PDB file of C-alpha atoms in Angstrom:
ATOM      1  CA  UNK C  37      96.954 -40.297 -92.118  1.00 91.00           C
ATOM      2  CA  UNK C  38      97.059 -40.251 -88.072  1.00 94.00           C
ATOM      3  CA  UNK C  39      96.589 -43.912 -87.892  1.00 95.00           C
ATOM      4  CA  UNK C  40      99.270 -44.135 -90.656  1.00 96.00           C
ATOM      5  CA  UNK C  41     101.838 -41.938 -88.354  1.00 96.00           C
ATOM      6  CA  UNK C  42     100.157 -43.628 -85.039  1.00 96.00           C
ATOM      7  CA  UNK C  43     101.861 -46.886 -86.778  1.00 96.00           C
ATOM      8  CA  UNK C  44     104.556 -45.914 -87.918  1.00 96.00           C
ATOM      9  CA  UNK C  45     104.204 -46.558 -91.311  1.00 97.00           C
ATOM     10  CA  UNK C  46     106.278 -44.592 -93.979  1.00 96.00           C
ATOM     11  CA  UNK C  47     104.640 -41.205 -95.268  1.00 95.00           C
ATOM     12  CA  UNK C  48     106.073 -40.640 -98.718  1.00 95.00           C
ATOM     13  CA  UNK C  49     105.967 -37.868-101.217  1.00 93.00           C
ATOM     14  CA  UNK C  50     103.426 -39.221-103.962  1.00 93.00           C
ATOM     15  CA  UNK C  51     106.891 -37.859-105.748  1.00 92.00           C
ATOM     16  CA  UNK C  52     108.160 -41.021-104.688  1.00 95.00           C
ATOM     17  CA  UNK C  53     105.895 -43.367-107.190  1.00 95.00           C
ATOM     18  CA  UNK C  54     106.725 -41.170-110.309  1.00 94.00           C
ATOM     19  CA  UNK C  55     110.318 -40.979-109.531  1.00 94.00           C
ATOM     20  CA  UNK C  56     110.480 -44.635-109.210  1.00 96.00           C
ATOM     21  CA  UNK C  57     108.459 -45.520-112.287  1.00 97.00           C
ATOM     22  CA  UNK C  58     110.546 -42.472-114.534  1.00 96.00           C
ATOM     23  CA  UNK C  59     113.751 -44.759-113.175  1.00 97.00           C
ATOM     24  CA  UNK C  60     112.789 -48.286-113.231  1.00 97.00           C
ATOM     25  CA  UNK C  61     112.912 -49.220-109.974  1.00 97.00           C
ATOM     26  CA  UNK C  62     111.655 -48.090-106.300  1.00 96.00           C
ATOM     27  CA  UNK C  63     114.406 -45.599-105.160  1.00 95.00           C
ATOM     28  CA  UNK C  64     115.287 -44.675-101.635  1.00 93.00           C
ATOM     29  CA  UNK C  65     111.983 -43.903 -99.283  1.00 94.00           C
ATOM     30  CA  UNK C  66     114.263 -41.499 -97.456  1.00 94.00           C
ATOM     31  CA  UNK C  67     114.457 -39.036 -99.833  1.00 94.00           C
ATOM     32  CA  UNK C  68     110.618 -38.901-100.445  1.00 95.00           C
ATOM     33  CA  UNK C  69     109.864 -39.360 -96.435  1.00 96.00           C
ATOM     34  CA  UNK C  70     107.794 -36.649 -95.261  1.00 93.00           C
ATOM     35  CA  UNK C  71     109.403 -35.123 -92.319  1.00 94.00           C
ATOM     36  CA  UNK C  72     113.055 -37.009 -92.929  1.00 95.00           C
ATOM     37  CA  UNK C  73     115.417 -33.836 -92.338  1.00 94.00           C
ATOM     38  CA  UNK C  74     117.604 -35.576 -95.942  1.00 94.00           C
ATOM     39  CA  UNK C  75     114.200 -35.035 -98.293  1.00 92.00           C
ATOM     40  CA  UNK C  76     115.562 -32.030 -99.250  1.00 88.00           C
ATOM     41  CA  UNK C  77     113.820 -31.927-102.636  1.00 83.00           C
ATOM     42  CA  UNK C  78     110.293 -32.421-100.858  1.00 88.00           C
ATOM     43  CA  UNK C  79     107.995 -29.192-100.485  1.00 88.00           C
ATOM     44  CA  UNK C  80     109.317 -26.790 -97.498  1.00 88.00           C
ATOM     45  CA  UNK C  81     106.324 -27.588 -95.034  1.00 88.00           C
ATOM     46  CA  UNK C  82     105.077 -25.065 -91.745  1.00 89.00           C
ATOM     47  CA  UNK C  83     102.579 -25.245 -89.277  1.00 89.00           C
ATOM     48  CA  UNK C  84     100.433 -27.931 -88.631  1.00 88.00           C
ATOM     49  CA  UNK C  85     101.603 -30.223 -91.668  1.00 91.00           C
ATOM     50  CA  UNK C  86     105.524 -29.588 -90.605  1.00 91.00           C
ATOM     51  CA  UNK C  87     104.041 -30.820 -87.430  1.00 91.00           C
ATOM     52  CA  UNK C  88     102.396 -33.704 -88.504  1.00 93.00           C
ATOM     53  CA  UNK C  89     105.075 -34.766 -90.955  1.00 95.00           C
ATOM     54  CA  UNK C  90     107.913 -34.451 -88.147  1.00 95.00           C
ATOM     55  CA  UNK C  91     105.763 -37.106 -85.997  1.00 95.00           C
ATOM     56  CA  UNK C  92     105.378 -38.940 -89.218  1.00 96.00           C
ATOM     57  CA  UNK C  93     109.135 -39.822 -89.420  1.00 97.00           C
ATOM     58  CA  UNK C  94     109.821 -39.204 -85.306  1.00 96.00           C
ATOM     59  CA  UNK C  95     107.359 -42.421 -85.124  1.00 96.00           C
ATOM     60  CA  UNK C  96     108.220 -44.400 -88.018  1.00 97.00           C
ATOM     61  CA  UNK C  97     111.907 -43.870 -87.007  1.00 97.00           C
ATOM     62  CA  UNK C  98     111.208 -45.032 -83.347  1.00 96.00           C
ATOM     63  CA  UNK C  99     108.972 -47.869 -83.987  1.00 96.00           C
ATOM     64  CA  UNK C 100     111.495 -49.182 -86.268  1.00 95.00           C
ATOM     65  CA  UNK C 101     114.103 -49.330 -83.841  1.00 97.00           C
ATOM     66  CA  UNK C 102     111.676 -51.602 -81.069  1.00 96.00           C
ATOM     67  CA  UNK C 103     110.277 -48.558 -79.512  1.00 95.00           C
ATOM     68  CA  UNK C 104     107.007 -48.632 -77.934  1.00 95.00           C
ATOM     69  CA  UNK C 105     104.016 -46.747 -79.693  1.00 93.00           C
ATOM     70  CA  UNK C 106     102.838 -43.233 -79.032  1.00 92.00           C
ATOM     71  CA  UNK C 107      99.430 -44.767 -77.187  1.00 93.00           C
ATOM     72  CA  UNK C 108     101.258 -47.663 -75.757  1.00 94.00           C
ATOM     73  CA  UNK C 109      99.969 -48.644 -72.247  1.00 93.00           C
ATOM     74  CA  UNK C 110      96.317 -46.515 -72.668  1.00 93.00           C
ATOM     75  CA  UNK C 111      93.077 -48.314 -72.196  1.00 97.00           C
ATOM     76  CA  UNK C 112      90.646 -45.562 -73.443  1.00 96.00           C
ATOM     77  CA  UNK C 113      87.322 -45.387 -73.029  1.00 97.00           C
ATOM     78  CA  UNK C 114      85.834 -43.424 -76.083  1.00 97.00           C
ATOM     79  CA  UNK C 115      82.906 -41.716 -74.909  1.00 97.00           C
ATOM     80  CA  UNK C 116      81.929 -39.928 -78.330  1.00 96.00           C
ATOM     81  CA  UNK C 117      79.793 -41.054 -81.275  1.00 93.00           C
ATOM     82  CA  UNK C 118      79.610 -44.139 -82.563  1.00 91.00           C
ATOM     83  CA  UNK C 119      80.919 -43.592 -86.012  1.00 90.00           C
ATOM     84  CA  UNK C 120      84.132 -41.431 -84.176  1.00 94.00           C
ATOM     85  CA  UNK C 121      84.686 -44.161 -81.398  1.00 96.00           C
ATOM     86  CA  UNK C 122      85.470 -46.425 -84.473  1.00 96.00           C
ATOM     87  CA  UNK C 123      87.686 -43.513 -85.947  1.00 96.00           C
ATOM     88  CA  UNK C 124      89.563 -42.851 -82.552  1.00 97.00           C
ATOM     89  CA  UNK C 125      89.447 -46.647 -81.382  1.00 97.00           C
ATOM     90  CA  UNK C 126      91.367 -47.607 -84.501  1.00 97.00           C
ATOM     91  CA  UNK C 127      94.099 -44.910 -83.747  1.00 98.00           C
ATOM     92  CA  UNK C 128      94.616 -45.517 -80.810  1.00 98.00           C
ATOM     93  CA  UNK C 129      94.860 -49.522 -82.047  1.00 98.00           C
ATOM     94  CA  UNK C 130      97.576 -48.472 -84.374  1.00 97.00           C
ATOM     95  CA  UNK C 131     100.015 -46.440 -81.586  1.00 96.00           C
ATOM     96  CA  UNK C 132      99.510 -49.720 -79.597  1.00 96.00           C
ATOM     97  CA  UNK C 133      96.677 -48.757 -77.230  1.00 97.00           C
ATOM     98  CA  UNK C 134      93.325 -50.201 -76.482  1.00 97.00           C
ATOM     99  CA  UNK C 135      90.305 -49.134 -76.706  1.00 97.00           C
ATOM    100  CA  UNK C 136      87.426 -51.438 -75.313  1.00 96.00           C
ATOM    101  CA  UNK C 137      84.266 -51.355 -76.962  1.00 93.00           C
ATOM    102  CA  UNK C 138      82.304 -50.548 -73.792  1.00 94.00           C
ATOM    103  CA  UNK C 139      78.900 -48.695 -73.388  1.00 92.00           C
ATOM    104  CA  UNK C 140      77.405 -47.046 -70.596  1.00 93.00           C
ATOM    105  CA  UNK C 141      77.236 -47.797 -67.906  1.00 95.00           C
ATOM    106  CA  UNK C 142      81.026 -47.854 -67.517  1.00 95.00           C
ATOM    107  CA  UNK C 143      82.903 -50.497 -64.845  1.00 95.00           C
ATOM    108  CA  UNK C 144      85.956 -51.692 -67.190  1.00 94.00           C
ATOM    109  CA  UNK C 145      88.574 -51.380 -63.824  1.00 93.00           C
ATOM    110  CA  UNK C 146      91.608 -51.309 -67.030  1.00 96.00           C
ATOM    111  CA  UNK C 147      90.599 -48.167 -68.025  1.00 96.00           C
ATOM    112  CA  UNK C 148      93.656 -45.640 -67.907  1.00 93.00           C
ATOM    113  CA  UNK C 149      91.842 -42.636 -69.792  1.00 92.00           C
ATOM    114  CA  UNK C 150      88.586 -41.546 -71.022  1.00 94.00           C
ATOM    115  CA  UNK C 151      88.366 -39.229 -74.166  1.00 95.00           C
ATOM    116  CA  UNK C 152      85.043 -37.809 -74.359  1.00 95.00           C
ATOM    117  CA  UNK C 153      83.072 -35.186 -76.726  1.00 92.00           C
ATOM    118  CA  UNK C 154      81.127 -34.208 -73.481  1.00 90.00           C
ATOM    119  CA  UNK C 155      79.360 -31.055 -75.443  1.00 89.00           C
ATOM    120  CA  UNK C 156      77.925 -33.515 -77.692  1.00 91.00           C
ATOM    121  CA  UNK C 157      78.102 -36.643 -76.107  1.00 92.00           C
ATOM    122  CA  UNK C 158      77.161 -35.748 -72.106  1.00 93.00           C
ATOM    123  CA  UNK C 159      78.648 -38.166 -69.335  1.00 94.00           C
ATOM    124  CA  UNK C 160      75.653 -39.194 -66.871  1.00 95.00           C
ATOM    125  CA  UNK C 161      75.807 -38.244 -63.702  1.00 95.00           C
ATOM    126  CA  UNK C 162      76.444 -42.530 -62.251  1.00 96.00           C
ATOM    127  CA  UNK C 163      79.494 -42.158 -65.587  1.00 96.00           C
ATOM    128  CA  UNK C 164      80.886 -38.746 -64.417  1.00 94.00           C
ATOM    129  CA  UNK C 165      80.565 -40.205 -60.705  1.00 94.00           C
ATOM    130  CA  UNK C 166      82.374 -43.614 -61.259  1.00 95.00           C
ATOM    131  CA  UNK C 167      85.375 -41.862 -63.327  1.00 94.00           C
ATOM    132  CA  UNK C 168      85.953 -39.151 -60.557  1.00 91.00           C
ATOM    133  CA  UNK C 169      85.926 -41.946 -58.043  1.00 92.00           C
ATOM    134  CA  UNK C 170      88.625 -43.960 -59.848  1.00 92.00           C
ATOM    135  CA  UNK C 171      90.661 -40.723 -60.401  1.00 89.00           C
ATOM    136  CA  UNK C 172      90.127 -41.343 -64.197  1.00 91.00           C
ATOM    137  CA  UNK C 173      91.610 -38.812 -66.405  1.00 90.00           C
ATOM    138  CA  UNK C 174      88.506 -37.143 -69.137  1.00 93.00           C
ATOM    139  CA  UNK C 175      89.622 -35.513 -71.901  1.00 92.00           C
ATOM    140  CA  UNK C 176      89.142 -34.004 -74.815  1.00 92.00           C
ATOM    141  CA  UNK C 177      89.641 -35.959 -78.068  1.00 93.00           C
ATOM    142  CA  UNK C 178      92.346 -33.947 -79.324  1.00 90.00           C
ATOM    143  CA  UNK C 179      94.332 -34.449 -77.200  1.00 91.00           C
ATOM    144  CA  UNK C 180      95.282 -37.719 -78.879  1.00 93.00           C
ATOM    145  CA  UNK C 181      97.099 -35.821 -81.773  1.00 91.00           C
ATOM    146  CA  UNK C 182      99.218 -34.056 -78.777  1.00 88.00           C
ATOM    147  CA  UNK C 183     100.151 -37.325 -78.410  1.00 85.00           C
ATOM    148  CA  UNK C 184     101.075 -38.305 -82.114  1.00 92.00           C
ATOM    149  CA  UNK C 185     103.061 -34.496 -82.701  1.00 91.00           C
ATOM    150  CA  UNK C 186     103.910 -33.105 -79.502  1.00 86.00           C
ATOM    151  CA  UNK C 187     108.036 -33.666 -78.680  1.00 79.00           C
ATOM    152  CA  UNK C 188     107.610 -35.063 -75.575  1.00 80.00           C
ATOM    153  CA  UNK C 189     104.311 -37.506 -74.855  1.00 75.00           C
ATOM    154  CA  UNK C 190     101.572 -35.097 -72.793  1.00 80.00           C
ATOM    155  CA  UNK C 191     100.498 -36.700 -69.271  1.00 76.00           C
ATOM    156  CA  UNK C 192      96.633 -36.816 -69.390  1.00 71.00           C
ATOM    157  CA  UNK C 193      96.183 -35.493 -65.819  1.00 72.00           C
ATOM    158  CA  UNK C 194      97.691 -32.390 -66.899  1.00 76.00           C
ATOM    159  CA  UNK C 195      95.184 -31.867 -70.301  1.00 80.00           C
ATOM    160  CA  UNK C 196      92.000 -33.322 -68.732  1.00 84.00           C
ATOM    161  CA  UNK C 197      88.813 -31.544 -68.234  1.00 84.00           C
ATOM    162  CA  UNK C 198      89.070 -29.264 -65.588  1.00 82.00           C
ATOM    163  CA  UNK C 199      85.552 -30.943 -63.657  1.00 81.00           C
ATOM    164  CA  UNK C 200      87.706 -34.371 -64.199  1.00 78.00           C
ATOM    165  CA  UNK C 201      91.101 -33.553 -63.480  1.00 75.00           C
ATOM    166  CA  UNK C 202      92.171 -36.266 -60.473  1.00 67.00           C
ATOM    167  CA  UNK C 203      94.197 -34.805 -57.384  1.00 66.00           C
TER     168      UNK C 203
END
């Protein structure tokens, strides 16, 4: 789904497919578009999911129109899991950013972020060392659905680990 609104692919109402099929032919995404303010007959959403679908159409909307992705202009380094830097690396593909498949040691000079599980996944002290010296923001991994929901796209320097966060 976040690689889905990362892209900004239509999110439809599965409503959509029986609605169609009941009438014969596909019928207007809009109405069926989760988070499109005219699908008034779709399921009043809150929290979280109203979240999620408003990003769903805010993106699809914006990308249609020649705006740039939500991750466009990040080189991440993904230091996490292997199985979750393939998770992460393709959304971050899909909002336009990068994400290099590098392993430690770390010198890629493109890097603009680093996203890293360090509770599970601990930086080395020469990794830790090298990132602080190229005043590279570290942050947590969630911070990447900030990006994807939030109204206005989050700086990394202000959501970075505190023992990361460049001056």
């Amino acid at each position: 789904m976040l690689c889905s609104v990362a892209g900004g692919k239509w999110v439809l109402h599965p409503a959509y497919i029986d609605r169609s099929r009941a009438a014969g032919k596909f019928l207007s995404e809009e109405e069926f578009e989760w988070g499109n303010p005219i699908a008034l007959a779709l399921p009043t959403l809150s929290g979280a999911e109203a979240s999620l679908a408003r990003a769903a159409f805010k993106w699809r909307s914006a990308l249609g129109k020649g705006s740039p992705g939500p991750f466009q202009g990040v080189v991440a380094l993904l230091h996490v899991p292997a199985a979750r830097k393939r998770l992460l690396g393709r959304l971050l593909e899909a909002g336009g950013g990068m994400a290099p498949d590098v392993e430690p040691p770390y010198t890629d000079e493109n890097v603009t972020a680093c996203f890293a599980d360090i509770k599970r996944y601990p930086l080395s002290d020469r990794d830790a060392r090298w990132l602080i010296s190229k005043r590279i923001p570290v942050c947590a991994p969630v911070l990447l659905s900030a990006y994807l929901t939030d109204e206005t796209l989050p700086d990394p320097k202000e959501h970075c680990l505190p023992e990361f966060r460049p001056n």
